[in-house]
Short mmCIF file of C-alpha atoms in Angstrom, two decimals:
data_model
loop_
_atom_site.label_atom_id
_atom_site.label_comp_id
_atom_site.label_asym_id
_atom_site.label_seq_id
_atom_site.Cartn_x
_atom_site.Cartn_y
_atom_site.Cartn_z
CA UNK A 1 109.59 211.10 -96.38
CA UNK A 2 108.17 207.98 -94.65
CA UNK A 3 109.53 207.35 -91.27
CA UNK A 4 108.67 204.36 -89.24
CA UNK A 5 109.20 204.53 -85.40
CA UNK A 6 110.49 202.68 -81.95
CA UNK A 7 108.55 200.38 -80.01
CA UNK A 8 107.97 201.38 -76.12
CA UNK A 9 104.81 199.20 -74.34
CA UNK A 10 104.33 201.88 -71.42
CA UNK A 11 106.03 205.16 -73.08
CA UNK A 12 108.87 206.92 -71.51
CA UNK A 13 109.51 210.29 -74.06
CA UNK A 14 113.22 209.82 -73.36
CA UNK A 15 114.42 206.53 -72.69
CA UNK A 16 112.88 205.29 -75.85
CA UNK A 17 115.45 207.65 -77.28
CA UNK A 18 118.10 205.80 -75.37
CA UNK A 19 116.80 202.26 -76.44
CA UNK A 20 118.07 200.40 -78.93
CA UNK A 21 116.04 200.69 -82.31
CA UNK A 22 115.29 198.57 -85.28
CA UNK A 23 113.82 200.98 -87.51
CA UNK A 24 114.05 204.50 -87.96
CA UNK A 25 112.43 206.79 -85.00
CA UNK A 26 110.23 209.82 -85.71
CA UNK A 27 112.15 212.08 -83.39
CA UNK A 28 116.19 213.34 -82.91
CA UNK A 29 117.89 215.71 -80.83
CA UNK A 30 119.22 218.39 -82.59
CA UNK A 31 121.32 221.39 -81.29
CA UNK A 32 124.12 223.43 -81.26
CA UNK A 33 127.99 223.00 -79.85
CA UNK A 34 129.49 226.64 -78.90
CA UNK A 35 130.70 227.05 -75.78
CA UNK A 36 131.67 230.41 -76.39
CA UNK A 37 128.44 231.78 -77.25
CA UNK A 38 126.58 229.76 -74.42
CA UNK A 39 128.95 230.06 -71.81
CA UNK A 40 131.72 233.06 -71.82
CA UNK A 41 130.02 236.12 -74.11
CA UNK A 42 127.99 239.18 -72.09
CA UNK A 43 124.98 238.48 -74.44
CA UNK A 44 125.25 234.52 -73.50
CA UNK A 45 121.96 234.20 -72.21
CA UNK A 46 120.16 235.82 -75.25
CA UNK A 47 121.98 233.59 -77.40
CA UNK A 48 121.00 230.61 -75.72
CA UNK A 49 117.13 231.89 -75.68
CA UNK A 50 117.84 232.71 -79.47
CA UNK A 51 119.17 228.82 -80.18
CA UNK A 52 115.68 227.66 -78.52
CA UNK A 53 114.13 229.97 -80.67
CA UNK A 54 115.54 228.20 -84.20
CA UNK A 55 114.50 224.97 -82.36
CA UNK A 56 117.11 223.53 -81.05
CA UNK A 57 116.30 220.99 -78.32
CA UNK A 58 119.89 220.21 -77.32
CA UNK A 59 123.18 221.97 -76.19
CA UNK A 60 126.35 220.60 -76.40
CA UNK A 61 129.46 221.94 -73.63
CA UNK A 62 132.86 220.78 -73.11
CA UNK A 63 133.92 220.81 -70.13
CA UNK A 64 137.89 220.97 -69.39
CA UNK A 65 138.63 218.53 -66.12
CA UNK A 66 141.82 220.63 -66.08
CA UNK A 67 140.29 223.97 -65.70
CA UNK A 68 137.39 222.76 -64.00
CA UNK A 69 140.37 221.03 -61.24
CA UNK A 70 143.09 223.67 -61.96
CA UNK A 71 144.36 222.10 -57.94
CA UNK A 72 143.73 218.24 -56.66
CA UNK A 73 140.46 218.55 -54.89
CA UNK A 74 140.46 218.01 -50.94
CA UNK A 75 137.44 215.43 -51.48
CA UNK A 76 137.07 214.73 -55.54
CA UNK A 77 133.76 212.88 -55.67
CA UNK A 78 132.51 216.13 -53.85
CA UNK A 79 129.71 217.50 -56.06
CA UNK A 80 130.73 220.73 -54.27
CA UNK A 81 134.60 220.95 -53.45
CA UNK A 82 135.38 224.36 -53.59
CA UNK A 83 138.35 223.45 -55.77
CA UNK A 84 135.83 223.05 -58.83
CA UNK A 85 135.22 225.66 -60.51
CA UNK A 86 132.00 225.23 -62.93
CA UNK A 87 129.89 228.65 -61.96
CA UNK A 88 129.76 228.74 -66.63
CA UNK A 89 129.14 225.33 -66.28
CA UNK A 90 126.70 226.35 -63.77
CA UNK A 91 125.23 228.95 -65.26
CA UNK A 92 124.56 226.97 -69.31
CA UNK A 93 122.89 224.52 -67.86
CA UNK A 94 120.48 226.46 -66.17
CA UNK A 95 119.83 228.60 -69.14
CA UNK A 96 119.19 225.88 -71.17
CA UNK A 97 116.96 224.72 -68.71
CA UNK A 98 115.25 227.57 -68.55
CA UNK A 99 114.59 227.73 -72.58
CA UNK A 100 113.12 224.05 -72.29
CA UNK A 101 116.12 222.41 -74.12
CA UNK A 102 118.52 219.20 -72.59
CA UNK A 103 122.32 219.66 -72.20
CA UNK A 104 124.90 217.09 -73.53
CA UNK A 105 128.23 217.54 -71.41
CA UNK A 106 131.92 216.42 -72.91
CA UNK A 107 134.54 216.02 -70.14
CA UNK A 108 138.00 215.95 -71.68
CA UNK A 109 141.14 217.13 -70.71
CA UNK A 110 143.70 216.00 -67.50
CA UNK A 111 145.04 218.87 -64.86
CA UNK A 112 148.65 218.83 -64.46
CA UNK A 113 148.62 217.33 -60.79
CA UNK A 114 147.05 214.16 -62.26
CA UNK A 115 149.29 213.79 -65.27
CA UNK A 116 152.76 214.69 -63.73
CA UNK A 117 152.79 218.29 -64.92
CA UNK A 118 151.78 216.97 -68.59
CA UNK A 119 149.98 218.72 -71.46
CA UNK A 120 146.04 218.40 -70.91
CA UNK A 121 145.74 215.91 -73.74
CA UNK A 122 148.07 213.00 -71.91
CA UNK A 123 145.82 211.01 -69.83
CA UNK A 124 146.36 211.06 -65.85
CA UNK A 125 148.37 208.43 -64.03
CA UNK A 126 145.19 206.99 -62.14
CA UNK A 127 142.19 206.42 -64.18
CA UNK A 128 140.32 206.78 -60.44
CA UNK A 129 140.92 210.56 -60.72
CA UNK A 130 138.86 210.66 -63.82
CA UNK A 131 136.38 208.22 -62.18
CA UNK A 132 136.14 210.36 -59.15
CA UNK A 133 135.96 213.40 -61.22
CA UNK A 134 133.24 212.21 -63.70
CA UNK A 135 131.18 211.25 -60.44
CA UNK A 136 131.52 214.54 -58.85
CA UNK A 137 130.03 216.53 -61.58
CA UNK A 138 127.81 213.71 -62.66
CA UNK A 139 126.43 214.48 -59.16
CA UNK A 140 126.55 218.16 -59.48
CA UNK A 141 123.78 218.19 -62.31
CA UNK A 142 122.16 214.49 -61.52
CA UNK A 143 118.69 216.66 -60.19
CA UNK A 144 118.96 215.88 -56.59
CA UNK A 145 120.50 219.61 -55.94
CA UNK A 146 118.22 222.87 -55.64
CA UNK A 147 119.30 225.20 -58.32
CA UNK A 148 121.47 222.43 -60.22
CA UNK A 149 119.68 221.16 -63.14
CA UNK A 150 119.60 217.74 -64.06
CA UNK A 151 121.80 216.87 -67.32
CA UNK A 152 120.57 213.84 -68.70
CA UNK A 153 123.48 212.93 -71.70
CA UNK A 154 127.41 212.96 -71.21
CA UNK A 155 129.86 211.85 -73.41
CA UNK A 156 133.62 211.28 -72.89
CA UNK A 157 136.90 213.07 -74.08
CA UNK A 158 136.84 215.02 -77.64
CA UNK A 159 138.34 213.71 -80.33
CA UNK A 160 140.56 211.05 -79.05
CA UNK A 161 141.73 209.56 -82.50
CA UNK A 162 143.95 212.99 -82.60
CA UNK A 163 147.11 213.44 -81.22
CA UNK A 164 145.64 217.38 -80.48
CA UNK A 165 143.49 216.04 -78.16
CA UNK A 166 144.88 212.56 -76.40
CA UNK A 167 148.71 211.76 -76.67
CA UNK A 168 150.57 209.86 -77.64
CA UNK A 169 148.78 208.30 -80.43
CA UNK A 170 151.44 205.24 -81.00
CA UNK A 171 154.80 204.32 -79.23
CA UNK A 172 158.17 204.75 -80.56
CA UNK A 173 157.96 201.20 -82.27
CA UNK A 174 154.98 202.78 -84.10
CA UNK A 175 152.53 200.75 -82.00
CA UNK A 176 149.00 201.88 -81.13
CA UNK A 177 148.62 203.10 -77.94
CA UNK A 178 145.35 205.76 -77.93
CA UNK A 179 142.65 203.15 -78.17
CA UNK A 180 143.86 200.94 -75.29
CA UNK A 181 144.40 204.68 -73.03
CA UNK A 182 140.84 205.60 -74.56
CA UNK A 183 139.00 202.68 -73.67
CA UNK A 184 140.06 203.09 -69.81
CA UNK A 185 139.55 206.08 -69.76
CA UNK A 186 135.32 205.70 -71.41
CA UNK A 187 135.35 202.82 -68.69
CA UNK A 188 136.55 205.43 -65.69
CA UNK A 189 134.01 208.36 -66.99
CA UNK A 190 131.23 205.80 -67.36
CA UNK A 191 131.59 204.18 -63.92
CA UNK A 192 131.94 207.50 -62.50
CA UNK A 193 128.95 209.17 -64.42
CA UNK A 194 126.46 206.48 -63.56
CA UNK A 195 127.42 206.30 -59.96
CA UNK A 196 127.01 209.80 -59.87
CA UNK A 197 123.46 210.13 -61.68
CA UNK A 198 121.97 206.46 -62.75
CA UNK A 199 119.72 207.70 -65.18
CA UNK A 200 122.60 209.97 -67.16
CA UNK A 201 123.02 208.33 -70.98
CA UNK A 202 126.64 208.50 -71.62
CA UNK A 203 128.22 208.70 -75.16
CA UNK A 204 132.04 207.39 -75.95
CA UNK A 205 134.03 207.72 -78.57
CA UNK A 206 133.46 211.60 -79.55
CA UNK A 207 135.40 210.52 -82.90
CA UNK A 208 137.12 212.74 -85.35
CA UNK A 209 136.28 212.46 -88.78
CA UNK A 210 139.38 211.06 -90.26
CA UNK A 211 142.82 210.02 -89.44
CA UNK A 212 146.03 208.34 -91.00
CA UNK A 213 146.37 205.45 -88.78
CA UNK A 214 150.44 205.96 -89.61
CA UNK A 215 152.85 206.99 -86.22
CA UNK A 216 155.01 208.81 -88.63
CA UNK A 217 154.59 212.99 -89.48
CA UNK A 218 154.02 215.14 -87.39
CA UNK A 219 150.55 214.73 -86.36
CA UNK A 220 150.30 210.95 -85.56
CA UNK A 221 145.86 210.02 -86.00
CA UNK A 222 144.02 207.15 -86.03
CA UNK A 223 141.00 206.86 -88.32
CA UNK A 224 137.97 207.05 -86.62
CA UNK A 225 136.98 203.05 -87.66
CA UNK A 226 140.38 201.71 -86.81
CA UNK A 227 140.04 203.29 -83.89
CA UNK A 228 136.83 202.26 -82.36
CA UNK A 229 138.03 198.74 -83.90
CA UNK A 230 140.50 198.30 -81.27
CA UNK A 231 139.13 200.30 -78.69
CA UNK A 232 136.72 197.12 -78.41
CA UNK A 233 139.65 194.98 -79.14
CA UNK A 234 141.14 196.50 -75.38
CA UNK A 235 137.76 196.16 -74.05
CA UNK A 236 135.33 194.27 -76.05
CA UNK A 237 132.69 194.52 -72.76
CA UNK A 238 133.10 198.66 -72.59
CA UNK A 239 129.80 199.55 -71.31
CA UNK A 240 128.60 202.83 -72.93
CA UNK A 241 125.17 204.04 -74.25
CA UNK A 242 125.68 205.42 -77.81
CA UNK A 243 128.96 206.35 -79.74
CA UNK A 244 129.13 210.02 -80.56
CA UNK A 245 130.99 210.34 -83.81
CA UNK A 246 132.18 213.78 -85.85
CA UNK A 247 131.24 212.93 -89.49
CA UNK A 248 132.49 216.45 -90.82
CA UNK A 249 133.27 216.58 -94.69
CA UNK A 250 136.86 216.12 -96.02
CA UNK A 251 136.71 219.92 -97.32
CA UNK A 252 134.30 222.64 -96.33
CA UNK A 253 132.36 222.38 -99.39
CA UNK A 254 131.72 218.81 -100.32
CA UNK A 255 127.83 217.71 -99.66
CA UNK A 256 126.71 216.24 -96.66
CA UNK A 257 126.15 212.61 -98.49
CA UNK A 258 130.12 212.30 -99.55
CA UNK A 259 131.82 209.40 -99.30
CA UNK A 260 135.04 209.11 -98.05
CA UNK A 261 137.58 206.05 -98.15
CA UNK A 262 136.86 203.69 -95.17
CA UNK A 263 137.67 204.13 -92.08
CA UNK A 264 137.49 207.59 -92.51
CA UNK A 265 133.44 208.31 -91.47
CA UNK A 266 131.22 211.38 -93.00
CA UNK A 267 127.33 211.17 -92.94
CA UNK A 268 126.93 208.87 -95.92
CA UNK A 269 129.48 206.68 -94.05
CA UNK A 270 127.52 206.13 -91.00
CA UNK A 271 125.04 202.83 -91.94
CA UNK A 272 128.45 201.00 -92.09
CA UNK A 273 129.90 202.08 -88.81
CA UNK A 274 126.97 201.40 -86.70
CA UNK A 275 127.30 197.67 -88.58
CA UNK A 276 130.87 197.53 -87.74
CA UNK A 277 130.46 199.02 -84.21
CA UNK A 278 127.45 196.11 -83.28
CA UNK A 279 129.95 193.33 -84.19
CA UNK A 280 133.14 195.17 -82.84
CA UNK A 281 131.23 195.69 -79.59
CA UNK A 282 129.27 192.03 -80.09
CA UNK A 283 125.85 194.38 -79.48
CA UNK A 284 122.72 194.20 -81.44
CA UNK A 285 122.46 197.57 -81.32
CA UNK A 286 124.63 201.13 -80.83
CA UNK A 287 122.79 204.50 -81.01
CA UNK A 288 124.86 207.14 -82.56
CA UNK A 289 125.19 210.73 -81.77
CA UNK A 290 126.42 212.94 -83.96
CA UNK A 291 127.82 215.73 -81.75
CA UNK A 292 129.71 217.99 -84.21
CA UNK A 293 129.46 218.89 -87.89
CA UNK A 294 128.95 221.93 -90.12
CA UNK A 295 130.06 223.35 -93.07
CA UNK A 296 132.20 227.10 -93.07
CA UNK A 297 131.48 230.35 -95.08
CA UNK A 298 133.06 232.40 -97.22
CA UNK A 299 133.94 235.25 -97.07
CA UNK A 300 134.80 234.24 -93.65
CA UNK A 301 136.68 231.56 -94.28
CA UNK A 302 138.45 231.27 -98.22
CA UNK A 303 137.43 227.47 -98.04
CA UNK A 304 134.15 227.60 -97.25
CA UNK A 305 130.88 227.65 -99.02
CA UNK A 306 128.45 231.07 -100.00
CA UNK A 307 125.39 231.22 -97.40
CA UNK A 308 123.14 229.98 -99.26
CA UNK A 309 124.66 226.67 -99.88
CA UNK A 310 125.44 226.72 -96.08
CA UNK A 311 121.64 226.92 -96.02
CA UNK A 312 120.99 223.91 -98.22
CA UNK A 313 123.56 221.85 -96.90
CA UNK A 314 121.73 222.47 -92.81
CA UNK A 315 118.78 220.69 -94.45
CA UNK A 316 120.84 218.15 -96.58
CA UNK A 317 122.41 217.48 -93.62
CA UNK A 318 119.83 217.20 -90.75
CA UNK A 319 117.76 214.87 -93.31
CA UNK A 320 120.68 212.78 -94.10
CA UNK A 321 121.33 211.73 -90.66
CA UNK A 322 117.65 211.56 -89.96
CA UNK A 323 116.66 209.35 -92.13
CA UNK A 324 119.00 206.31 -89.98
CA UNK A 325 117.18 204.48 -87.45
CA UNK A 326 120.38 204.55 -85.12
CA UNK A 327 121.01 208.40 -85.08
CA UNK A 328 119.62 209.69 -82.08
CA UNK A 329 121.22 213.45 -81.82
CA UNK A 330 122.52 216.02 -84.32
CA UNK A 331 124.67 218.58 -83.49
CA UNK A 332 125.78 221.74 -85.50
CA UNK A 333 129.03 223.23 -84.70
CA UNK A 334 128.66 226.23 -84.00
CA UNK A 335 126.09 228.86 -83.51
CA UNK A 336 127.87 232.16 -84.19
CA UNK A 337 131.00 232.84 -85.22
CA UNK A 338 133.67 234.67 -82.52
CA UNK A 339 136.78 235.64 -81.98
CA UNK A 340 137.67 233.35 -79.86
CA UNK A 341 136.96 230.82 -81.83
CA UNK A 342 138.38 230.03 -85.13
CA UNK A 343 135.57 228.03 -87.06
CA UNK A 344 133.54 229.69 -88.96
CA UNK A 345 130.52 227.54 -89.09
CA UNK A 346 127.90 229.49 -87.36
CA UNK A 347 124.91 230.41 -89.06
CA UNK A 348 125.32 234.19 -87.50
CA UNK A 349 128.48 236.07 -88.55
CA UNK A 350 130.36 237.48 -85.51
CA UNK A 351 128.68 240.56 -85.72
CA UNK A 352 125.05 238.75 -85.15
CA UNK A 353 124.05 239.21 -88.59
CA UNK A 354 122.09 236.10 -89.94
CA UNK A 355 124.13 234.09 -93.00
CA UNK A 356 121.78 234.53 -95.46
CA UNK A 357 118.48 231.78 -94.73
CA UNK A 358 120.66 230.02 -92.55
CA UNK A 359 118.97 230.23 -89.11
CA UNK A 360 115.39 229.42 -91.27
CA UNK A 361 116.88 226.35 -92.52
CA UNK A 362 118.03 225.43 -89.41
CA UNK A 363 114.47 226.09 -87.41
CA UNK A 364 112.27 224.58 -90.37
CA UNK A 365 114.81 221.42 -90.43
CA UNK A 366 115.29 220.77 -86.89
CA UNK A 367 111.16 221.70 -86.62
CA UNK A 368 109.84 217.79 -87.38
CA UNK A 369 112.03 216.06 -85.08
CA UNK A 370 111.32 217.85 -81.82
CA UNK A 371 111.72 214.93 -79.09
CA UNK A 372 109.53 216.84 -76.57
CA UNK A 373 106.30 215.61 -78.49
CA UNK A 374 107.41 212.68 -79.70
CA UNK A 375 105.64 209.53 -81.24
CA UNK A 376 104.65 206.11 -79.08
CA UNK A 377 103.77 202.80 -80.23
CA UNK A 378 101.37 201.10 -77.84
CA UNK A 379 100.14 197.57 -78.06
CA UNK A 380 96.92 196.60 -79.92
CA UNK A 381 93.75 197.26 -77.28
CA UNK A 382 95.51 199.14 -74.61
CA UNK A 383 93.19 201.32 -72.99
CA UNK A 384 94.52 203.67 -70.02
CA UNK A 385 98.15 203.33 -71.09
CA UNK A 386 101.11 205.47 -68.28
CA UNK A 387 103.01 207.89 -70.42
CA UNK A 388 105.74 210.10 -69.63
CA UNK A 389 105.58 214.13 -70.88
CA UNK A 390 108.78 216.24 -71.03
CA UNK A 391 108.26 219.56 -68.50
CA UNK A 392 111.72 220.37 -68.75
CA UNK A 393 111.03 223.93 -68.15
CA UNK A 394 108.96 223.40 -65.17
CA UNK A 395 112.69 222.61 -63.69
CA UNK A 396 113.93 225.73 -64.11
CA UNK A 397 111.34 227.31 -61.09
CA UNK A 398 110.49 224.20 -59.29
CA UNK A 399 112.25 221.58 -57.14
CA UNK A 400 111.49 217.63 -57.92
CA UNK A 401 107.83 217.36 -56.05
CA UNK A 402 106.01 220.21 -57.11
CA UNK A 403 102.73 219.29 -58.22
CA UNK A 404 102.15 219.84 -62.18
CA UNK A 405 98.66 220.07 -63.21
CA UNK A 406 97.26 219.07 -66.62
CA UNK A 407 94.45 218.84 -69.07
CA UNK A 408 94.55 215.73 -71.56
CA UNK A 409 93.08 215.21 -75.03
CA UNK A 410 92.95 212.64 -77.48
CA UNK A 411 91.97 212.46 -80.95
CA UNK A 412 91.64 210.27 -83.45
CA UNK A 413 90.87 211.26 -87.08
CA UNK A 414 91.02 214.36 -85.81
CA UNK A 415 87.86 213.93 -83.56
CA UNK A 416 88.25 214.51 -79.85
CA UNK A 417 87.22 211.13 -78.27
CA UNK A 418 88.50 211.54 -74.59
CA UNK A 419 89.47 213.94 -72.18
CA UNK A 420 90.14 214.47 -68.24
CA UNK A 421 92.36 215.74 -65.88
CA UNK A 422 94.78 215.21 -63.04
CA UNK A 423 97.97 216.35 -61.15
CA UNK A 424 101.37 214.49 -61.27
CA UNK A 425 104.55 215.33 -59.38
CA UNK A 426 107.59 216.97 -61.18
CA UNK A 427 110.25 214.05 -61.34
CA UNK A 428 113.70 214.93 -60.94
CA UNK A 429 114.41 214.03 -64.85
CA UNK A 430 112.02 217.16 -65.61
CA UNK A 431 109.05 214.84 -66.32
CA UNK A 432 105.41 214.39 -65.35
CA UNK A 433 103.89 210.74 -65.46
CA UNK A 434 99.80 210.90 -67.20
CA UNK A 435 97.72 208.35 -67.49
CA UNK A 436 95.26 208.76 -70.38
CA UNK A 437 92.15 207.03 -71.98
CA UNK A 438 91.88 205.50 -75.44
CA UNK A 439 88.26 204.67 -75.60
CA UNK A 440 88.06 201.27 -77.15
CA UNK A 441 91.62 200.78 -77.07
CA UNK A 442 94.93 201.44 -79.44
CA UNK A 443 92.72 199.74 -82.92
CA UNK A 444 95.25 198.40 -85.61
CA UNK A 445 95.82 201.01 -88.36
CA UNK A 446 94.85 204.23 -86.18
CA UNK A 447 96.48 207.56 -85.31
CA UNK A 448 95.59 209.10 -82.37
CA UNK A 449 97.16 212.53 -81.12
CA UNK A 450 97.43 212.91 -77.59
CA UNK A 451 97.42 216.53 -76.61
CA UNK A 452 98.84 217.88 -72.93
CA UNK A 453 97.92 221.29 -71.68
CA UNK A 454 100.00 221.43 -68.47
CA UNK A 455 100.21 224.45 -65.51
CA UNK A 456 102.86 224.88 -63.11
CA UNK A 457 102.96 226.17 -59.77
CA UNK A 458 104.28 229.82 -61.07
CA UNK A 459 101.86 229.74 -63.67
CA UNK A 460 104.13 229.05 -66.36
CA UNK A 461 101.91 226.97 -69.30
CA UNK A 462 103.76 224.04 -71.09
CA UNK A 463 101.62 222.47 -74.16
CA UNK A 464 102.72 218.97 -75.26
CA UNK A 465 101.66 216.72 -78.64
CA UNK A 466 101.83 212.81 -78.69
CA UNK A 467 101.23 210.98 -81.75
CA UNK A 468 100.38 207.39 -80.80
CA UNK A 469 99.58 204.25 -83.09
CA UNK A 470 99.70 200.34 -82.74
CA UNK A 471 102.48 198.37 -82.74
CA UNK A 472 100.55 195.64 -83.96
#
């Protein structure tokens, strides 16, 4: 399949992923959500080293602002009030880090102090405690603490359009009421997140698949497009970075590319909510992550599919949402099934065992759209063009500073027709800045392939692949 790609004059690997696109990019962030498997099991680490392993470039965590603040903290935009407790958070992050793979984290949920004793899913009294929460752990994991990663996406709440997970849905009259709660509480969490690490890329919505959009029955929802609808009706100006979106199938074992009655979103529904989200929001562009979907297996689960159509459908799927220019992030949910958790999506069985070619069709899918060598458009006749390589890993050892050394390459046709070398400090974000040759310049019509051997102060060796072109 023909992809075309994003525009960026002086690269930067990652925010081109966060910048607004008008045709399809080559690369997309795809992962895993399972906090138990990443963050509570004895063999957590080994299954975070075995997600790297299928290729999975992203983890997704939820993190629960009422167990993370069981108490109200002494000082809550304290990175490091001793009422937090985040030592899982903690430790996730680092592993990922330490497998060379980003982190997206969810904060949902309000602590009883800040909702007058209320369920988790009612929102607190003062939006400012969510905004002084957000910042604290936005500052926990914004890079400028030894031994605290940097965690470069966020997104806000889970689920929202649900009653489950923010309440109440409508009033007694049968009015809506979650959008207009929603959309201060995205506005608290962003404020808080950027003040707490500017270069974080924060994700609202984190909508369900489907909903009624009726107050009556017992589980009052709001369809996913109604609901964003007047979300930006309470605040058409709500500053976010992409809208992260659950496009999970009406029934386990429809395909990926069904299409379900609008506003209800799956996959195939997608093109028209980014259209309706632009003029909604009056932007020109909204990035979309999808940060949940999967299909369950039988015999696991009486509804879901055999393994091998689990298989295709991890392909079908990952393609699908590939092949839109706005889709930044894919997300399956979840890596192995547990106890704990009753989903049974995984493509391991609770026992470890691999479901059938699953975990191949996840690594071979998720293969071609590695962001960490990504592809860069340069202007016609640039010559020594600044780009920016992902050392994530480098992170994991060394503090923001440490001099990263580094052999360049680049080829064209497949001929080598520069090389050198040079050292660049480790930036906080987990990148090194290079600045290559392209003798003659970017010519119209060329591919060049930029390789980057790259050695860190422990000796730990980090190879990176840029495919450049023209943009004109």
């Amino acid at each position: 399949m023909r992809r075309a790609v994003r525009l960026v004059i002086a690269l930067s690997v990652l925010a081109a992923f966060a910048a607004p696109a008008a045709v399809a990019a080559e690369r997309m962030w795809v992962g895993f959500h399972d906090d138990p498997s990443f963050r509570w099991v004895g063999e957590r680490r080994e299954r975070v080293a075995s997600a790297a392993s299928s290729n999975a470039t992203v983890l997704r965590l939820l993190v629960q602002w009422n167990l993370a603040a069981k108490k109200r903290p002494a000082t809550a935009t304290n990175p490091f009030d001793p009422t937090y407790e985040l030592d899982d958070v903690d430790e996730a992050v680092r592993s990922a880090q330490e497998n060379d793979q980003e982190v997206i984290l969810t904060i949902s949920g309000t602590p009883r102090w800040a909702n007058g004793g209320k369920n988790p899913n009612v929102a607190p009294r003062r939006m400012a405690d969510f905004q002084n929460f957000s910042r604290a752990i936005a500052s926990r994991y914004s890079g400028r603490f030894t031994g605290y990663p940097f965690v470069r996406f966020w997104s806000v709440w889970n689920e929202p359009n649900l009653q489950l997970f923010l309440s109440p849905q409508f009033d007694a009259r049968g009015r809506s009421l979650a959008p207009k709660t929603y959309a201060k509480l995205a506005a608290a969490a962003y404020a808080g997140i950027k003040a707490g690490s500017p270069r974080a890329q924060v994700a609202v919505g984190e909508t369900s698949a489907r909903g009624s959009d009726k107050a009556a029955g017992l589980r009052p929802t709001h369809s996913p497009g109604k609901f964003a609808e007047l979300v930006a009706k309470a605040n058409p100006r709500l500053r976010f970075d992409a809208w992260s979106h659950h496009p999970y199938p009406s029934v386990p074992t429809a395909r990926p590319s069904q299409v379900v009655k609008w506003p209800n979103v799956s996959l195939a529904s997608l093109p028209r909510f980014n259209t309706s989200l632009k003029k909604w929001f009056k932007r020109k562009s909204v990035p979309i992550w999808v940060t949940e979907y999967g299909h369950q297996t039988r015999p696991e689960d009486s509804l879901g599919v055999p393994y091998a159509l689990q298989s295709a459908y991890i392909q079908q799927s990952i393609s699908l949402a590939a092949r839109y220019p706005f889709v930044n992030m894919f997300i399956w949910f979840v890596f192995q099934d547990d106890q704990g958790q009753p989903w049974e999506s995984g493509i391991y069985t609770r026992g470890g065992a691999p479901k059938g070619s699953s975990p191949a069709r996840f690594s071979s899918s998720a293969r071609p759209f590695d962001p960490r060598n990504d592809l860069v458009l340069l202007r016609r006749g640039t010559l020594t063009p600044l780009l920016s390589i992902y050392t994530r890993q480098y992170c994991a050892t060394n503090a923001a500073g440490a001099p990263i050394g580094m052999t360049w390459r680049v080829f064209r046709a497949g001929r080598l027709t520069d090389v050198g070398q040079q050292t660049a400090p480790l930036r906080a974000d987990c990148t090194i800045a290079a600045r290559i040759r392209i003798t003659g310049g970017v010519q119209r019509g060329a591919t060049y392939t930029a390789t980057f051997e790259t050695n860190g102060p422990n000796g730990v060796l980090l190879n990176r692949r840029l495919t450049i072109r023209a943009s004109s």
